[in-house]
XYZ file of C-alpha atoms in Angstrom:
314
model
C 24.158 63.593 6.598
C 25.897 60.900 7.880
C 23.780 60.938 11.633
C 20.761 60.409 9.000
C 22.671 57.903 7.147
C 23.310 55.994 10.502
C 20.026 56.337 11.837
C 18.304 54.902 8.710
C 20.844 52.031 8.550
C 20.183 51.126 12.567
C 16.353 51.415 12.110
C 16.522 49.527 8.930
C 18.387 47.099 11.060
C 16.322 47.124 13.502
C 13.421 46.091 11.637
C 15.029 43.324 10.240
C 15.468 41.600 13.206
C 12.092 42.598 14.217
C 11.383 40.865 11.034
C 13.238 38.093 11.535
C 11.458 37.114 15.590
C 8.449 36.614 13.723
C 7.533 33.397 12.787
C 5.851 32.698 9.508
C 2.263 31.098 9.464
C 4.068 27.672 8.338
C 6.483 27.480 10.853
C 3.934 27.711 12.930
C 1.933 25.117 11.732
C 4.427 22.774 11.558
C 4.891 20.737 14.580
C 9.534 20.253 15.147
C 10.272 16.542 13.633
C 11.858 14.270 16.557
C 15.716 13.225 16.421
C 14.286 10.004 16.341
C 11.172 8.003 17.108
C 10.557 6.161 20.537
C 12.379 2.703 20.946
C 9.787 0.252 21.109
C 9.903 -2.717 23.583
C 7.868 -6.026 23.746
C 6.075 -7.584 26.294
C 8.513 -9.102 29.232
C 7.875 -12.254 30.860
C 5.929 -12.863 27.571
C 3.973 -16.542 27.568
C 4.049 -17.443 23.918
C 2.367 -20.750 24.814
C -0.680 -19.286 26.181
C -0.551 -16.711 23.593
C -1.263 -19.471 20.944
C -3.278 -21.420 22.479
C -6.057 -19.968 20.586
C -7.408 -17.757 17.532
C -7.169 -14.298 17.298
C -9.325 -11.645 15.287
C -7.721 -8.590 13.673
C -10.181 -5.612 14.386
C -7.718 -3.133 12.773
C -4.594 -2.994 11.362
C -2.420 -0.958 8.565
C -1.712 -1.673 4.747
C 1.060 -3.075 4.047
C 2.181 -5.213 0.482
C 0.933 -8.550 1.781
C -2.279 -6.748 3.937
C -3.695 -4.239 1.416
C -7.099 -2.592 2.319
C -9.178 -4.912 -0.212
C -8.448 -7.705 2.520
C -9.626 -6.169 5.544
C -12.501 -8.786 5.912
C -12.319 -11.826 8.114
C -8.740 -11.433 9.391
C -7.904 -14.434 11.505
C -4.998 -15.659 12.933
C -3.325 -19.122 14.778
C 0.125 -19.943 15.835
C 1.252 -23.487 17.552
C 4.292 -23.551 19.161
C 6.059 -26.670 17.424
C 7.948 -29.362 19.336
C 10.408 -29.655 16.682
C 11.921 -26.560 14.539
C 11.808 -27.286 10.764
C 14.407 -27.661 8.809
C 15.253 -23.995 8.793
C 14.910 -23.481 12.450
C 11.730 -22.118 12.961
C 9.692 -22.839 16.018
C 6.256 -21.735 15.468
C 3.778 -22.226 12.413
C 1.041 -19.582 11.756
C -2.119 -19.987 9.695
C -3.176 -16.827 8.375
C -6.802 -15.872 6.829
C -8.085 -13.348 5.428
C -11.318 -12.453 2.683
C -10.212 -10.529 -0.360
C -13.521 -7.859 -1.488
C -11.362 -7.161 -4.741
C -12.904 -9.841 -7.247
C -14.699 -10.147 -10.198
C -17.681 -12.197 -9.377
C -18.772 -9.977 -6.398
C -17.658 -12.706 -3.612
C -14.875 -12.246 -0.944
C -12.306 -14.271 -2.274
C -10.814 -16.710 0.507
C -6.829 -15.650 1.022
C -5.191 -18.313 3.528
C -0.797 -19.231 4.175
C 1.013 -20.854 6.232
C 3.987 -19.230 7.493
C 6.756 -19.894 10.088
C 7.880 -18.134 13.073
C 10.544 -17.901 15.624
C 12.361 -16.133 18.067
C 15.131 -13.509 17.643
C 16.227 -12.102 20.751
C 17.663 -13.290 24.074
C 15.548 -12.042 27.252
C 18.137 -8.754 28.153
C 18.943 -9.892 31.342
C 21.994 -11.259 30.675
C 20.694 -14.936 30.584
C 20.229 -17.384 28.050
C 16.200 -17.340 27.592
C 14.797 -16.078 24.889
C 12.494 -13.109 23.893
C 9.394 -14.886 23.368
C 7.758 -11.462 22.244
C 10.264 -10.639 19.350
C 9.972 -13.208 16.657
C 10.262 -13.169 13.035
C 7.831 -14.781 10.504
C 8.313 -15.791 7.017
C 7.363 -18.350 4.199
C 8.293 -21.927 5.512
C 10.220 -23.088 2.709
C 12.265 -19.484 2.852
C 15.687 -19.247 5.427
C 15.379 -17.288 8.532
C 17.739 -14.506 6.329
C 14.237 -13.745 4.701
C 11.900 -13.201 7.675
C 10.148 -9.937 8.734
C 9.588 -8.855 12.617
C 6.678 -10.037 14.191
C 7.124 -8.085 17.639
C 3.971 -8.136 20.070
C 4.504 -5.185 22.128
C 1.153 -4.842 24.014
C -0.609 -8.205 25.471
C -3.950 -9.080 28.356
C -4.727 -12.520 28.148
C -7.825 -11.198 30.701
C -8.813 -8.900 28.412
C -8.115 -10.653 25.728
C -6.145 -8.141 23.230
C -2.579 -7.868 21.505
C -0.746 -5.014 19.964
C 1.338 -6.240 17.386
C 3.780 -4.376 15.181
C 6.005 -5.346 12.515
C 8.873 -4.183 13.796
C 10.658 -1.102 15.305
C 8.323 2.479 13.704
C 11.186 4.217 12.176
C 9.279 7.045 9.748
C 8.087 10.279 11.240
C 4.318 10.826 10.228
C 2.505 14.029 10.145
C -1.034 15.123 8.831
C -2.219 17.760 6.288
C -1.467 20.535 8.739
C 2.227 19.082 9.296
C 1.314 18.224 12.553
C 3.272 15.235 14.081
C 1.153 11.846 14.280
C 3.870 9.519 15.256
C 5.505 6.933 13.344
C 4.948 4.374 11.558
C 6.368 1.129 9.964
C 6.834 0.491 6.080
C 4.735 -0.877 3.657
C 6.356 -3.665 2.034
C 7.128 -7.126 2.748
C 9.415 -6.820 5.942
C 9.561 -4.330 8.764
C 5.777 -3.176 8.141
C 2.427 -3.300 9.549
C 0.474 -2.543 12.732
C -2.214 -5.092 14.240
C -5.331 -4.855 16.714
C -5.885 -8.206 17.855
C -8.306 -9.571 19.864
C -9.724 -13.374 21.237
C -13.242 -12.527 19.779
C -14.467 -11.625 16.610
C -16.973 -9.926 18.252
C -16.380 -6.355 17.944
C -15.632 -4.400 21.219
C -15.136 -0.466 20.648
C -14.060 0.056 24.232
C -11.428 -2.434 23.805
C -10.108 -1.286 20.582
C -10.239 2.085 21.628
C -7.999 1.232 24.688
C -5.698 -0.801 22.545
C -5.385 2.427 20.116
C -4.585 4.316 23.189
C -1.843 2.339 24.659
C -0.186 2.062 20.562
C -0.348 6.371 20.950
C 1.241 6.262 24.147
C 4.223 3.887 22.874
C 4.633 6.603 19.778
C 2.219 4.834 16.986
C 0.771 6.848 14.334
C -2.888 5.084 15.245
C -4.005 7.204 11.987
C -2.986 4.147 9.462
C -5.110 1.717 11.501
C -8.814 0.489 9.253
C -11.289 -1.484 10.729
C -11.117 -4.992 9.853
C -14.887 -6.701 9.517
C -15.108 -9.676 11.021
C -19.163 -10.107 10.454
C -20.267 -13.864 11.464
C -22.533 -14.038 8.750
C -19.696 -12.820 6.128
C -16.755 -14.901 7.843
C -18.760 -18.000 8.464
C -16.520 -19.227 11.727
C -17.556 -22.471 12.700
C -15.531 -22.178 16.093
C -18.505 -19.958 18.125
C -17.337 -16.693 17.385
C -18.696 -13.973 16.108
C -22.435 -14.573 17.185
C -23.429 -10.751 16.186
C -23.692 -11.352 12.210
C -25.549 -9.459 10.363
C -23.670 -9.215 6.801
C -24.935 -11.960 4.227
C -22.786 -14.644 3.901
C -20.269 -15.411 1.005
C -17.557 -17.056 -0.016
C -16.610 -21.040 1.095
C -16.222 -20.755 4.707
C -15.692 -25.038 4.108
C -12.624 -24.499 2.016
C -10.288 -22.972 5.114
C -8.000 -25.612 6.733
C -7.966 -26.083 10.457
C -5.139 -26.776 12.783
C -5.499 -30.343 14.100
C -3.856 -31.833 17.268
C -5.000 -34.890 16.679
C -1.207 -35.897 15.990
C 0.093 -34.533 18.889
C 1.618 -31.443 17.163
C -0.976 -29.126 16.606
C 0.078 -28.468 13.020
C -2.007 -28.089 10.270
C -2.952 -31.627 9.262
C -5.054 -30.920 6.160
C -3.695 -29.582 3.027
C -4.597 -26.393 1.935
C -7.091 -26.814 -1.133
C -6.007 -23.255 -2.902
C -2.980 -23.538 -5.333
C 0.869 -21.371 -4.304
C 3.027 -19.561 -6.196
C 5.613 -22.305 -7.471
C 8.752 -19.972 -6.362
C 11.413 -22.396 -6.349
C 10.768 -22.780 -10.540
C 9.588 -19.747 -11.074
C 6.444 -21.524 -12.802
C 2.739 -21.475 -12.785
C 0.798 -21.679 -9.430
C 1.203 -25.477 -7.919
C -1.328 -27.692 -5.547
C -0.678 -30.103 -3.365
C -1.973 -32.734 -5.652
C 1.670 -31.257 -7.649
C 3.719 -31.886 -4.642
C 2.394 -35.086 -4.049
C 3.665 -36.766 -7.947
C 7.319 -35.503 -6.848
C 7.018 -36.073 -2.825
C 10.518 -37.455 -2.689
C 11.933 -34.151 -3.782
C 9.217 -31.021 -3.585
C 7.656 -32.129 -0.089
C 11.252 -30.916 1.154
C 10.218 -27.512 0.322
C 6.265 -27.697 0.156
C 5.314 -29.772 3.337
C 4.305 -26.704 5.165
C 1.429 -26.105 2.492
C 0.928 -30.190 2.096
C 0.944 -32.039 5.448
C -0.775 -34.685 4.441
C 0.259 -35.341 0.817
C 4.000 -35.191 2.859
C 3.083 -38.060 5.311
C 3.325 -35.424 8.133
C -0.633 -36.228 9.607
C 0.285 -40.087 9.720
């Protein structure tokens, strides 16, 4: 009875741990999270002159709060690398465009802001330059305390492409199969986004493809990357680019402010002719034509959107 008793109990056990060797069909189809996600570095010996020296063209890039989906038309950016920080320090402006497809008269809506940039980091060598690569960008009239990264972490001036992420990818990403993608950004304001740049608005697969490649390799989920359309005849660019339309134009291509360094700055010597949120009031959207009746006292906080209702294209 009790040989029987033991046998049973050591087969029973036996089966158990059989039992338990086996892994289930999930476990098996779900690729082991990482401890953490690969440190990303920027570009050294980074030349942020050169870098700005002329437009870029997003050809993809992920959603984020500011970038949603609906804007993915006509993404164009321009940086000058100021001679002077502003009042809060910053030591680049950008000009950002972009065409918004969600609007209620069937038109891309013409998005545009002017933002400020600068740099974060000393080079890690131990000297006192710094990390042209890592900067942070926010409004103009906001301290630096407010700014998201703005890290460019891939860069070919030859081949004319930049890899741009906003920030160190920090959340583990996996597909409907649990399979690990990489990571990924947010999707808010700050520490988000993931950018595809290039110097044409011509559309290059090969390059873009490339571009995605070298993002995988650094441990980017390339899965939240949409194309960006950047069709001539839809973005209207005056500037020689994008020769290969073939979308029918809308929109005011007229209405987009240009950088001008006619004043030996390079800054944005136009104002911008679509209204901002009024965020030191918390009021209606303001123009510059606003700013301008209370110079004295609002172009303090609005030049950046007003240049020349501020006296600053004199």
């Amino acid at each position: 009875m009790i040989p029987t008793m033991l046998s049973s109990l050591l087969a029973s056990a036996i089966l158990l741990l059989c039992i338990a060797q086996v892994p289930t069909a999930t476990a098996q189809q779900q690729a082991p999270a990482p401890s953490s996600c690969t440190p990303l570095t920027t570009v050294p010996d980074f030349d942020l002159d050169q870098y700005a020296s002329k437009p870029w063209y997003s050809h993809q890039q992920a959603i984020n709060s500011y970038s949603p989906i609906t804007q993915n038309y006509c993404v164009k950016a321009e940086y000058n690398v100021r001679s002077d920080p502003t009042f809060w320090g910053y030591t680049v402006d950008v000009f950002n465009q972009a065409r918004d497809s969600d609007a209620s008269n069937n038109e891309l809506n013409l998005q545009q802001g002017n933002l400020c940039a600068y740099q974060t980091d000393l080079v890690p060598d131990g000297s006192s330059t710094v990390n042209d690569a890592k900067l942070a960008v926010a409004p103009c009239f906001l301290p630096k305390a407010f700014s998201g990264p703005y890290w460019i972490v891939a860069y070919d001036e030859i081949r004319g492409y930049a890899l741009i992420s906003g920030g160190q990818p920090d959340l583990p990403s996996y597909d409907s199969q649990q399979q690990f993608m990489g990571c990924t950004t947010g999707k808010g304001v700050n520490n988000s986004g993931l950018w595809i740049f290039s110097r044409s608005s011509d559309r290059d697969e090969e390059l873009i493809s490339d571009v995605r490649d070298i993002a995988f390799s650094m441990g980017f989920d390339v899965s939240v990357l949409n194309d960006v359309d950047q069709s001539a005849g839809l973005c209207g660019y005056d500037d020689g680019a994008g020769d290969s339309a073939s979308v029918v134009p809308t929109g005011d291509p007229s209405a987009v402010p240009t950088f001008s360094p006619s004043d030996g700055t390079g800054v944005m010597c136009e104002d911008g002719r679509e209204s901002f949120s009024n965020w030191l009031w918390f009021g209606p959207d303001r123009d510059c034509d606003w700013v301008e009746d209370g110079a004295f006292f609002r172009c303090f906080f609005y030049a950046e959107y007003c240049p020349d209702s501020c006296g600053r294209c004199d």
